Short mmCIF file of C-alpha atoms in Angstrom, two decimals:
data_model
loop_
_atom_site.label_atom_id
_atom_site.label_comp_id
_atom_site.label_asym_id
_atom_site.label_seq_id
_atom_site.Cartn_x
_atom_site.Cartn_y
_atom_site.Cartn_z
CA MET A 13 -50.06 37.27 57.65
CA THR A 14 -48.59 36.91 54.22
CA ALA A 15 -48.07 33.42 52.92
CA THR A 16 -44.86 32.66 51.05
CA ILE A 17 -45.20 30.33 48.14
CA ALA A 18 -42.00 28.63 47.12
CA ALA A 19 -41.32 28.54 43.42
CA PRO A 20 -41.03 25.05 42.02
CA ASP A 21 -37.55 23.86 41.20
CA SER A 22 -36.56 24.25 37.59
CA PRO A 23 -36.62 20.90 35.80
CA PRO A 24 -33.15 19.54 35.22
CA ARG A 25 -31.77 19.83 31.70
CA ALA A 26 -31.51 16.29 30.41
CA LEU A 27 -29.00 14.85 28.02
CA PRO A 28 -30.16 14.14 24.48
CA ARG A 29 -31.96 10.86 24.15
CA PRO A 30 -29.32 8.12 23.84
CA LEU A 31 -29.04 6.61 20.40
CA PRO A 32 -29.65 2.89 20.06
CA ARG A 33 -26.40 1.01 19.67
CA THR A 34 -25.35 -0.25 16.29
CA PRO A 35 -25.79 -4.05 16.24
CA PRO A 36 -22.27 -5.50 16.33
CA TRP A 37 -23.12 -7.87 13.48
CA ALA A 38 -23.97 -4.97 11.18
CA ALA A 39 -20.68 -3.09 11.40
CA VAL A 40 -18.57 -6.26 11.49
CA THR A 41 -20.34 -7.82 8.51
CA ALA A 42 -20.08 -4.63 6.46
CA GLY A 43 -16.40 -4.34 7.26
CA ILE A 44 -15.65 -7.94 6.31
CA VAL A 45 -17.58 -7.72 3.03
CA ALA A 46 -15.94 -4.44 1.99
CA CYS A 47 -12.50 -5.76 2.90
CA ALA A 48 -13.14 -8.94 0.91
CA VAL A 49 -14.26 -6.94 -2.13
CA ALA A 50 -11.05 -4.92 -2.00
CA LEU A 51 -8.90 -8.00 -1.47
CA SER A 52 -10.50 -9.74 -4.45
CA GLY A 53 -8.37 -7.64 -6.77
CA SER A 54 -5.15 -7.63 -4.79
CA GLY A 55 -3.50 -10.60 -6.46
CA ALA A 56 -4.45 -9.84 -10.06
CA ALA A 57 -3.16 -6.38 -10.98
CA THR A 58 0.60 -5.99 -10.76
CA LEU A 59 2.26 -3.34 -8.61
CA ASN A 60 2.69 0.04 -10.26
CA GLY A 61 5.36 2.68 -9.77
CA ASP A 62 3.71 4.31 -6.74
CA GLU A 63 3.36 0.97 -4.98
CA LEU A 64 6.93 0.06 -5.78
CA ALA A 65 7.93 3.42 -4.27
CA THR A 66 6.18 2.31 -1.09
CA LEU A 67 8.14 -0.94 -1.15
CA SER A 68 11.37 0.95 -1.78
CA ALA A 69 10.75 3.32 1.13
CA ALA A 70 9.61 0.56 3.47
CA GLY A 71 12.76 -1.43 2.75
CA ARG A 72 15.06 1.29 4.11
CA ASP A 73 16.17 1.57 7.70
CA ILE A 74 14.84 4.40 9.90
CA PRO A 75 17.76 6.78 9.17
CA GLY A 76 17.31 6.01 5.47
CA LEU A 77 13.61 6.84 5.70
CA TRP A 78 14.40 10.12 7.39
CA GLU A 79 16.95 10.92 4.66
CA LEU A 80 14.32 10.17 1.99
CA ALA A 81 11.70 12.29 3.74
CA GLN A 82 13.99 15.31 3.65
CA HIS A 83 14.02 15.21 -0.15
CA ILE A 84 10.77 13.63 -1.38
CA ASP A 85 7.48 12.24 -0.03
CA GLY A 86 8.01 13.74 3.43
CA HIS A 87 4.25 13.92 3.97
CA PHE A 88 4.09 10.13 3.45
CA LEU A 89 6.54 9.53 6.32
CA PRO A 90 3.93 8.19 8.82
CA TYR A 91 2.65 5.71 6.23
CA TYR A 92 6.16 4.69 5.20
CA LEU A 93 7.05 4.09 8.86
CA PHE A 94 4.04 1.83 9.24
CA MET A 95 4.90 -0.08 6.07
CA HIS A 96 8.54 -0.34 7.19
CA PHE A 97 7.43 -2.59 10.05
CA TRP A 98 4.62 -4.26 8.07
CA THR A 99 6.97 -5.45 5.32
CA LYS A 100 9.23 -7.17 7.83
CA LEU A 101 6.61 -9.96 7.68
CA GLY A 102 6.49 -10.16 3.88
CA SER A 103 6.45 -8.25 0.61
CA SER A 104 4.07 -10.14 -1.67
CA GLU A 105 1.48 -8.17 -3.63
CA LEU A 106 -1.29 -9.39 -1.34
CA TRP A 107 0.62 -8.57 1.83
CA LEU A 108 1.59 -5.09 0.64
CA ARG A 109 -2.01 -4.28 -0.22
CA LEU A 110 -3.67 -5.92 2.77
CA PRO A 111 -3.44 -2.81 5.02
CA SER A 112 -5.39 -0.81 2.45
CA ALA A 113 -8.07 -3.50 2.24
CA LEU A 114 -8.32 -3.53 6.04
CA ALA A 115 -8.68 0.26 6.01
CA ILE A 116 -11.56 -0.10 3.54
CA GLY A 117 -13.20 -2.54 5.94
CA VAL A 118 -12.81 -0.08 8.82
CA THR A 119 -14.34 2.68 6.69
CA ALA A 120 -17.36 0.54 5.86
CA ALA A 121 -17.85 -0.42 9.51
CA PHE A 122 -17.79 3.21 10.63
CA LEU A 123 -20.16 4.16 7.80
CA VAL A 124 -22.71 1.72 9.22
CA SER A 125 -22.45 3.34 12.65
CA LEU A 126 -22.39 6.89 11.31
CA GLY A 127 -25.37 6.28 9.03
CA ARG A 128 -27.30 4.76 11.92
CA ARG A 129 -26.46 7.75 14.15
CA LEU A 130 -27.50 10.31 11.57
CA HIS A 131 -30.57 8.55 10.22
CA GLY A 132 -31.05 4.86 10.97
CA LEU A 133 -29.66 1.39 10.46
CA THR A 134 -31.00 1.17 6.91
CA ALA A 135 -29.00 4.26 5.97
CA GLY A 136 -25.88 2.85 7.61
CA LEU A 137 -26.05 -0.53 5.92
CA THR A 138 -26.89 1.02 2.55
CA ALA A 139 -23.96 3.43 2.85
CA ALA A 140 -21.56 0.55 3.49
CA ALA A 141 -23.01 -1.45 0.58
CA LEU A 142 -22.79 1.46 -1.86
CA PHE A 143 -19.26 2.18 -0.70
CA ALA A 144 -18.23 -1.42 -1.29
CA VAL A 145 -19.46 -1.48 -4.90
CA LEU A 146 -17.58 1.66 -5.95
CA PRO A 147 -14.78 0.86 -8.43
CA SER A 148 -12.59 3.41 -6.66
CA VAL A 149 -12.89 1.34 -3.48
CA SER A 150 -11.70 -1.78 -5.27
CA TYR A 151 -8.83 0.22 -6.78
CA TYR A 152 -7.54 1.99 -3.67
CA GLY A 153 -8.41 -0.93 -1.42
CA ALA A 154 -5.91 -2.99 -3.42
CA PHE A 155 -3.30 -0.27 -3.67
CA ALA A 156 -0.18 -0.08 -1.50
CA ARG A 157 -0.50 3.62 -0.76
CA SER A 158 -2.18 5.58 2.02
CA TYR A 159 -5.37 6.68 0.24
CA ALA A 160 -7.59 4.01 1.83
CA PHE A 161 -6.17 5.00 5.22
CA ALA A 162 -7.14 8.60 4.48
CA ALA A 163 -10.74 7.60 3.72
CA ALA A 164 -10.89 5.62 6.97
CA ALA A 165 -9.39 8.47 9.00
CA VAL A 166 -11.82 11.03 7.59
CA THR A 167 -14.82 8.78 8.30
CA ILE A 168 -13.63 8.13 11.84
CA SER A 169 -13.16 11.87 12.43
CA VAL A 170 -16.76 12.60 11.38
CA TRP A 171 -17.98 9.77 13.61
CA CYS A 172 -16.01 11.16 16.57
CA LEU A 173 -17.33 14.64 15.91
CA HIS A 174 -20.89 13.38 15.97
CA ARG A 175 -20.31 11.69 19.34
CA ALA A 176 -18.73 14.83 20.77
CA THR A 177 -21.35 17.30 19.54
CA ARG A 178 -24.32 15.13 20.43
CA TYR A 179 -23.41 15.43 24.11
CA PRO A 180 -21.81 18.87 24.18
CA HIS A 181 -22.31 19.81 27.84
CA HIS A 182 -22.10 18.36 31.30
CA ALA A 183 -25.86 18.20 31.77
CA SER A 184 -27.34 15.35 33.74
CA PRO A 185 -30.87 14.28 34.62
CA PHE A 186 -29.69 14.46 38.23
CA PRO A 187 -27.63 17.65 38.53
CA GLU A 188 -27.59 17.42 42.29
CA ARG A 189 -25.42 14.32 42.10
CA ALA A 190 -21.81 15.43 41.94
CA SER A 191 -20.60 11.98 40.90
CA THR A 192 -22.90 11.99 37.88
CA LEU A 193 -21.67 15.43 36.85
CA GLU A 194 -18.08 14.34 37.23
CA ARG A 195 -18.62 11.27 35.07
CA ALA A 196 -20.40 13.34 32.42
CA SER A 197 -17.57 15.88 32.41
CA SER A 198 -14.96 13.15 32.08
CA LEU A 199 -16.89 11.52 29.23
CA ASP A 200 -17.22 14.87 27.48
CA ARG A 201 -13.46 15.49 27.66
CA ALA A 202 -12.70 11.97 26.43
CA ARG A 203 -14.89 12.45 23.37
CA TRP A 204 -13.19 15.69 22.41
CA VAL A 205 -9.78 14.12 22.90
CA GLN A 206 -10.87 11.28 20.61
CA TYR A 207 -11.94 13.81 18.01
CA ALA A 208 -8.60 15.64 18.24
CA LEU A 209 -6.75 12.34 17.79
CA SER A 210 -8.90 11.45 14.79
CA VAL A 211 -8.04 14.80 13.17
CA ALA A 212 -4.36 14.08 13.79
CA PHE A 213 -4.85 10.69 12.13
CA VAL A 214 -6.35 12.41 9.08
CA GLY A 215 -3.28 14.59 8.67
CA CYS A 216 -0.94 11.63 9.04
CA THR A 217 -2.60 9.60 6.27
CA HIS A 218 -2.33 12.10 3.44
CA LEU A 219 -1.71 15.82 3.33
CA PHE A 220 -4.71 16.66 1.14
CA ALA A 221 -7.09 14.61 3.29
CA VAL A 222 -7.29 17.67 5.55
CA LEU A 223 -9.33 19.42 2.84
CA VAL A 224 -12.32 17.64 4.40
CA LEU A 225 -11.86 19.39 7.75
CA PRO A 226 -13.40 22.76 6.76
CA ALA A 227 -16.70 20.87 6.39
CA HIS A 228 -16.56 20.20 10.15
CA LEU A 229 -16.82 23.94 10.77
CA ALA A 230 -20.45 23.77 9.65
CA LEU A 231 -21.11 22.27 13.08
CA LEU A 232 -19.87 25.30 15.01
CA ARG A 233 -22.73 26.03 17.38
CA ARG A 234 -23.12 27.73 20.72
CA GLY A 235 -21.84 25.36 23.38
CA THR A 236 -19.52 23.41 21.05
CA ALA A 237 -17.76 26.02 18.90
CA VAL A 238 -14.82 26.60 21.24
CA LYS A 239 -14.28 22.88 21.90
CA THR A 240 -14.52 22.05 18.20
CA VAL A 241 -11.96 24.68 17.24
CA LEU A 242 -9.58 23.74 20.06
CA ALA A 243 -9.78 20.01 19.33
CA MET A 244 -9.39 20.55 15.58
CA GLY A 245 -6.50 22.92 16.14
CA ALA A 246 -4.68 20.46 18.39
CA GLY A 247 -5.25 17.61 15.97
CA PHE A 248 -4.12 19.72 13.03
CA VAL A 249 -0.54 20.02 14.32
CA PRO A 250 0.81 16.89 12.50
CA ALA A 251 -0.80 18.05 9.25
CA ALA A 252 0.76 21.50 9.64
CA VAL A 253 4.22 19.99 10.11
CA LEU A 254 3.83 17.59 7.20
CA GLY A 255 2.39 20.41 5.11
CA LEU A 256 5.49 22.53 5.62
CA ILE A 257 7.63 19.56 4.61
CA GLY A 258 5.44 18.95 1.56
CA TYR A 259 5.63 22.59 0.51
CA GLY A 260 9.41 22.37 0.49
CA GLU A 261 9.19 19.25 -1.69
CA ARG A 262 6.52 20.46 -4.11
CA HIS A 263 8.95 19.78 -6.96
CA ALA A 264 8.02 16.10 -6.50
CA ILE A 265 4.58 16.77 -8.01
CA SER A 266 5.80 19.10 -10.75
CA TRP A 267 4.53 16.54 -13.27
CA ILE A 268 0.90 17.40 -12.41
CA PRO A 269 -0.61 19.69 -15.10
CA GLN A 270 -2.60 22.78 -14.24
CA ARG A 271 -6.36 22.20 -14.33
CA GLY A 272 -9.19 24.61 -15.02
CA PRO A 273 -12.64 24.76 -13.39
CA GLU A 274 -13.98 22.33 -16.02
CA VAL A 275 -12.18 19.51 -14.22
CA LEU A 276 -14.82 19.72 -11.50
CA LEU A 277 -17.31 18.24 -13.98
CA LYS A 278 -15.30 15.01 -13.78
CA PHE A 279 -15.43 14.87 -10.00
CA PRO A 280 -18.26 12.29 -9.74
CA LYS A 281 -16.18 9.94 -11.90
CA MET A 282 -13.08 10.60 -9.79
CA ALA A 283 -14.87 9.88 -6.51
CA ALA A 284 -16.67 6.74 -7.69
CA GLY A 285 -14.08 5.41 -10.13
CA ALA A 286 -16.42 5.36 -13.14
CA SER A 287 -18.61 7.88 -14.93
CA GLU A 288 -21.98 6.08 -14.94
CA ILE A 289 -22.05 5.04 -11.29
CA GLY A 290 -20.50 8.36 -10.30
CA LEU A 291 -23.18 10.47 -11.97
CA LEU A 292 -25.97 8.27 -10.60
CA LEU A 293 -24.77 8.34 -7.00
CA PHE A 294 -23.80 12.01 -7.12
CA ALA A 295 -27.32 12.98 -8.19
CA VAL A 296 -28.84 10.84 -5.44
CA ALA A 297 -26.29 12.17 -2.93
CA LEU A 298 -27.28 15.78 -3.66
CA ALA A 299 -30.87 14.82 -2.91
CA GLY A 300 -29.62 13.16 0.28
CA ALA A 301 -27.87 16.37 1.34
CA VAL A 302 -31.12 18.32 0.94
CA LEU A 303 -33.12 15.70 2.86
CA MET A 304 -30.49 15.55 5.60
CA ALA A 305 -30.59 19.34 5.92
CA ARG A 306 -34.35 19.12 6.55
CA ARG A 307 -33.69 16.78 9.47
CA ASP A 308 -30.66 18.67 10.77
CA ARG A 309 -29.39 21.66 8.80
CA TRP A 310 -26.04 21.59 10.57
CA TRP A 311 -25.27 18.02 9.66
CA GLY A 312 -26.74 18.42 6.21
CA ALA A 313 -24.22 21.19 5.56
CA ALA A 314 -21.35 19.20 7.09
CA LEU A 315 -22.00 16.10 4.98
CA ALA A 316 -22.47 18.16 1.81
CA GLY A 317 -19.18 19.91 2.58
CA TRP A 318 -17.44 16.57 3.04
CA LEU A 319 -18.50 15.66 -0.49
CA VAL A 320 -18.00 18.88 -2.46
CA LEU A 321 -15.41 20.98 -0.62
CA PRO A 322 -12.30 18.83 -1.23
CA PRO A 323 -12.35 19.13 -5.06
CA VAL A 324 -13.02 22.86 -4.89
CA LEU A 325 -10.29 23.45 -2.31
CA LEU A 326 -7.82 21.21 -4.15
CA LEU A 327 -8.40 23.22 -7.31
CA ALA A 328 -7.81 26.41 -5.30
CA VAL A 329 -4.53 24.99 -3.95
CA SER A 330 -3.55 24.13 -7.52
CA HIS A 331 -3.92 27.74 -8.61
CA LEU A 332 -2.64 29.46 -5.48
CA VAL A 333 0.29 27.21 -4.53
CA THR A 334 1.21 24.53 -7.05
CA PRO A 335 -0.69 22.27 -9.48
CA ALA A 336 -1.97 19.38 -7.37
CA TYR A 337 -5.36 18.32 -8.75
CA VAL A 338 -5.18 14.51 -9.03
CA ASP A 339 -8.13 12.14 -8.71
CA ARG A 340 -6.57 9.92 -6.04
CA TYR A 341 -6.28 12.87 -3.67
CA LEU A 342 -10.10 13.03 -3.69
CA PHE A 343 -10.81 9.44 -2.66
CA VAL A 344 -11.63 10.79 0.84
CA THR A 345 -14.97 11.96 -0.59
CA ALA A 346 -16.08 8.44 -1.57
CA PRO A 347 -17.54 7.62 1.90
CA ALA A 348 -19.56 10.86 1.83
CA LEU A 349 -20.88 10.01 -1.65
CA ALA A 350 -22.11 6.64 -0.39
CA LEU A 351 -23.49 8.01 2.88
CA LEU A 352 -25.52 10.84 1.37
CA ALA A 353 -26.93 8.57 -1.34
CA ALA A 354 -27.90 6.07 1.38
CA ILE A 355 -29.66 8.77 3.41
CA ALA A 356 -31.65 9.77 0.32
CA VAL A 357 -33.10 6.29 -0.22
CA ALA A 358 -33.58 5.73 3.52
CA GLU A 359 -35.91 8.76 3.56
CA LEU A 360 -38.40 7.05 1.26
CA PRO A 361 -41.46 6.09 3.35
CA ARG A 362 -42.26 2.36 3.30
CA PHE A 363 -39.89 1.77 0.38
CA ALA A 364 -36.53 2.44 1.99
CA VAL A 365 -35.26 -1.15 1.95
CA PRO A 366 -36.39 -2.00 -1.63
CA ALA A 367 -34.99 1.32 -2.84
CA ALA A 368 -31.67 0.69 -1.07
CA VAL A 369 -31.38 -2.78 -2.62
CA ALA A 370 -32.32 -1.47 -6.07
CA LEU A 371 -29.82 1.40 -5.93
CA THR A 372 -27.02 -0.88 -4.75
CA LEU A 373 -27.71 -3.44 -7.49
CA ALA A 374 -27.97 -0.74 -10.15
CA ALA A 375 -24.71 0.85 -9.02
CA GLY A 376 -22.98 -2.51 -8.97
CA ALA A 377 -24.24 -3.40 -12.44
CA LEU A 378 -23.09 -0.07 -13.89
CA ALA A 379 -19.63 -0.61 -12.42
CA VAL A 380 -19.02 -4.16 -13.70
CA PRO A 381 -16.74 -3.12 -16.63
CA GLN A 382 -14.56 -1.02 -14.35
CA HIS A 383 -14.36 -3.78 -11.72
CA LEU A 384 -13.19 -6.23 -14.36
CA GLU A 385 -10.63 -3.76 -15.69
CA ILE A 386 -9.23 -3.07 -12.22
CA ARG A 387 -8.72 -6.79 -11.70
CA GLU A 388 -6.76 -7.33 -14.91
CA SER A 389 -3.02 -7.81 -14.82
CA ASN A 390 -2.61 -4.29 -16.22
CA GLY A 391 -5.19 -2.87 -13.82
CA ARG A 392 -2.65 -0.41 -12.41
CA PHE A 393 -1.37 0.54 -15.91
CA GLU A 394 2.19 -0.71 -15.37
CA ASP A 395 2.33 -4.40 -16.18
CA VAL A 396 5.97 -5.24 -15.55
CA PRO A 397 5.50 -9.03 -15.91
CA TRP A 398 4.08 -8.38 -19.39
CA ALA A 399 7.16 -6.34 -20.24
CA ILE A 400 9.43 -9.15 -19.05
CA ARG A 401 7.53 -11.73 -21.10
CA ARG A 402 7.66 -9.45 -24.14
CA MET A 403 11.46 -9.62 -24.30
CA ARG A 404 12.86 -12.49 -26.36
CA LEU A 405 16.38 -12.72 -25.04
CA GLU A 406 19.56 -13.73 -26.76
CA PRO A 407 22.99 -14.12 -25.16
CA GLY A 408 24.68 -10.78 -24.60
CA ASP A 409 21.47 -8.71 -24.62
CA ALA A 410 21.55 -5.53 -22.54
CA ILE A 411 18.75 -3.49 -20.94
CA VAL A 412 18.42 0.24 -20.37
CA TYR A 413 15.60 1.91 -18.46
CA GLY A 414 14.02 5.13 -19.66
CA GLN A 415 13.35 6.02 -16.02
CA SER A 416 15.80 4.49 -13.57
CA SER A 417 13.06 3.94 -10.96
CA LEU A 418 11.50 1.30 -13.27
CA ARG A 419 14.37 -0.96 -12.24
CA ALA A 420 12.58 -1.64 -8.93
CA GLY A 421 9.67 -3.32 -10.73
CA PHE A 422 11.93 -5.56 -12.79
CA ASP A 423 13.93 -6.49 -9.69
CA TYR A 424 10.67 -7.41 -7.96
CA TYR A 425 9.09 -9.48 -10.74
CA ALA A 426 12.07 -11.01 -12.59
CA LYS A 427 12.07 -14.75 -11.88
CA ALA A 428 14.46 -15.83 -14.63
CA VAL A 429 17.55 -14.49 -16.38
CA MET A 430 17.30 -10.83 -17.39
CA PRO A 431 19.37 -8.84 -19.90
CA ASP A 432 22.55 -7.32 -18.53
CA ASP A 433 21.81 -4.09 -16.69
CA VAL A 434 24.79 -2.26 -18.15
CA LEU A 435 24.13 1.15 -16.57
CA ARG A 436 23.48 0.00 -13.03
CA GLU A 437 25.76 1.16 -10.23
CA GLY A 438 24.96 -0.61 -6.98
CA ALA A 439 21.93 -2.52 -5.76
CA ALA A 440 20.27 0.20 -3.66
CA PRO A 441 18.24 3.17 -4.91
CA ALA A 442 19.48 6.70 -4.38
CA PRO A 443 19.10 7.79 -0.73
CA ASP A 444 17.27 10.97 -1.74
CA GLY A 445 14.71 9.40 -4.08
CA PHE A 446 13.46 6.29 -5.84
CA GLY A 447 15.75 6.36 -8.87
CA TYR A 448 18.97 4.38 -9.10
CA PRO A 449 22.51 5.66 -9.64
CA GLU A 450 23.57 4.97 -13.23
CA LYS A 451 26.67 5.32 -15.38
CA GLU A 452 26.75 8.52 -17.37
CA ASP A 453 28.55 7.21 -20.47
CA VAL A 454 25.90 5.10 -22.20
CA ALA A 455 28.03 4.52 -25.31
CA ALA A 456 30.89 3.11 -23.25
CA ALA A 457 28.52 0.87 -21.27
CA LEU A 458 27.11 -0.53 -24.53
CA ASN A 459 30.49 -1.15 -26.11
CA GLY A 460 30.58 -4.68 -27.55
CA ARG A 461 26.78 -5.06 -27.42
CA ASP A 462 24.72 -5.68 -30.55
CA ARG A 463 21.19 -5.88 -29.09
CA LEU A 464 19.53 -3.72 -26.49
CA TRP A 465 16.15 -3.72 -24.77
CA LEU A 466 14.94 -0.26 -23.79
CA VAL A 467 11.99 0.00 -21.40
CA TRP A 468 10.21 3.17 -20.38
CA ARG A 469 7.01 4.41 -18.82
CA GLY A 470 4.81 6.03 -21.45
CA ALA A 471 3.84 5.69 -25.11
CA LYS A 472 6.07 4.65 -28.01
CA ASN A 473 6.61 8.22 -29.14
CA GLU A 474 8.01 9.47 -25.83
CA ASP A 475 11.13 11.62 -26.19
CA LEU A 476 13.37 10.69 -23.27
CA PRO A 477 17.07 11.42 -22.65
CA ALA A 478 17.79 7.69 -22.40
CA ILE A 479 16.35 7.09 -25.89
CA GLU A 480 18.50 9.83 -27.39
CA LYS A 481 21.63 8.51 -25.67
CA VAL A 482 20.96 5.02 -27.08
CA ARG A 483 20.63 6.50 -30.57
CA GLN A 484 23.86 8.42 -30.15
CA ALA A 485 25.55 5.16 -29.15
CA GLY A 486 24.77 3.82 -32.63
CA PHE A 487 21.60 1.84 -31.98
CA GLY A 488 18.41 1.97 -34.03
CA ARG A 489 14.98 0.76 -33.08
CA VAL A 490 13.92 -2.58 -34.52
CA GLN A 491 10.48 -2.93 -32.96
CA ALA A 492 8.46 -1.56 -30.06
CA TRP A 493 5.47 -2.81 -28.10
CA HIS A 494 3.22 -0.84 -25.77
CA SER A 495 0.83 -2.11 -23.11
CA ALA A 496 -2.82 -1.40 -23.75
CA ASP A 497 -3.36 1.63 -21.53
CA ILE A 498 -1.80 5.06 -21.12
CA PRO A 499 0.69 5.75 -19.69
CA GLY A 500 1.57 2.05 -19.59
CA LEU A 501 4.95 0.61 -20.45
CA THR A 502 6.83 0.48 -23.74
CA VAL A 503 9.32 -2.28 -24.53
CA ALA A 504 11.58 -1.64 -27.51
CA LEU A 505 14.28 -3.73 -29.16
CA TYR A 506 17.27 -1.82 -30.47
CA SER A 507 20.11 -3.12 -32.62
CA ARG A 508 23.27 -1.73 -34.15
CA ALA A 509 21.87 -2.94 -37.48
CA PRO A 510 18.06 -2.42 -37.39
CA GLU A 511 16.17 -5.00 -39.41
CA SER A 512 12.83 -3.19 -39.83
CA ALA A 513 10.83 -0.15 -38.90
CA ASP A 514 8.87 0.35 -35.71
CA GLY A 515 6.27 -2.26 -34.88
#
């Protein structure tokens, strides 16, 4: 008689060990602190031209926004729609910039959780602290444009991707239980849907924020590759649509000069907002990428790609499509800079916390001059209130704008009597842009005027059509003043009988 020995059942494939939850106090505290840091500069620096463009777009009705989007800034349409409803509750500097500060807080909160998931709570808290002390965070966190939203969206997308890829299958410690399998399958689908939505959010915040997404492809592994590609592809649809719109409106960024490869040497400064802190954190971040790769080569590559791919890809776009290399388009790399630097110091045995504190204090100290500059009245390089105060008015004075869009800033900040706006035609800006309709015949508009204030964006020696038309009308420059920084604003007094040379 032959005995039959039953083979033991194969052990069930278990899910990865669950990660400990991020303490609620950690993420909330980091978010509040980062938001407060950003808000601390919101009421000091005056609105610049880009922020006034946001206000101009937000003040239009929905058909007006759609008309604008068909000519310029179409890729900003989701942000403009949000601000359209936000500004119904107010339009002060603080209120306009508050959404960006809140987005900075969200970014810091997700950095805490992402750092804890990838390494530990020390890494997460350090990442949020380093992020908060970056001058670029204080700048874009008090800036009424979508760049802070883009940084938040990119960080959320990486966080969602980590959740989805950590539990990539329907495995269960109890495979014989159908209900457990069903719950695991439902949870798996929900995580990939969340990732797809986060990718869509990235594309809706800023067109060039999607340059971070190729870094996600470093996580293509057996079992998750198909889901990653499908979710990313579905989420990429809004970006594709906005990209086609942006390509048709590329004339709007024709002012951007072509850059060479040497511009990449300035990337640490662009990401951090200052050279010294940028070089320090970039060096530490590179070490963090190497150390992260030793723990998990896939995630080490993904985080390194998040940091270094956007500037390289943006430069490639500049040479293959149209010049587009501008520092603010790279703010999405700032969270990666902070996270990788935090992982580097968190790897130090027994000295992680002291090293994290020391690095944060050193970074903050190096950035003090830039933080003070950002919080000056001219911190956004277009100090319209200064220009208004610079004018010493006399009865009958007129004003002409070198760029008609400047009129929005003077409308916003003028609290007292202004010179007569002799070229203005109507109160509203042009429906297809941010400039204002103006009279063509400058000489006729200035007939009977003896003094004229001419204001333009740029240095004193700018050669603008408006300046030439004023000269042809018989006016000569008496004196000119320029704000401290380039491009800044120039205020010039012109008279039919100039009394002196340029000041």
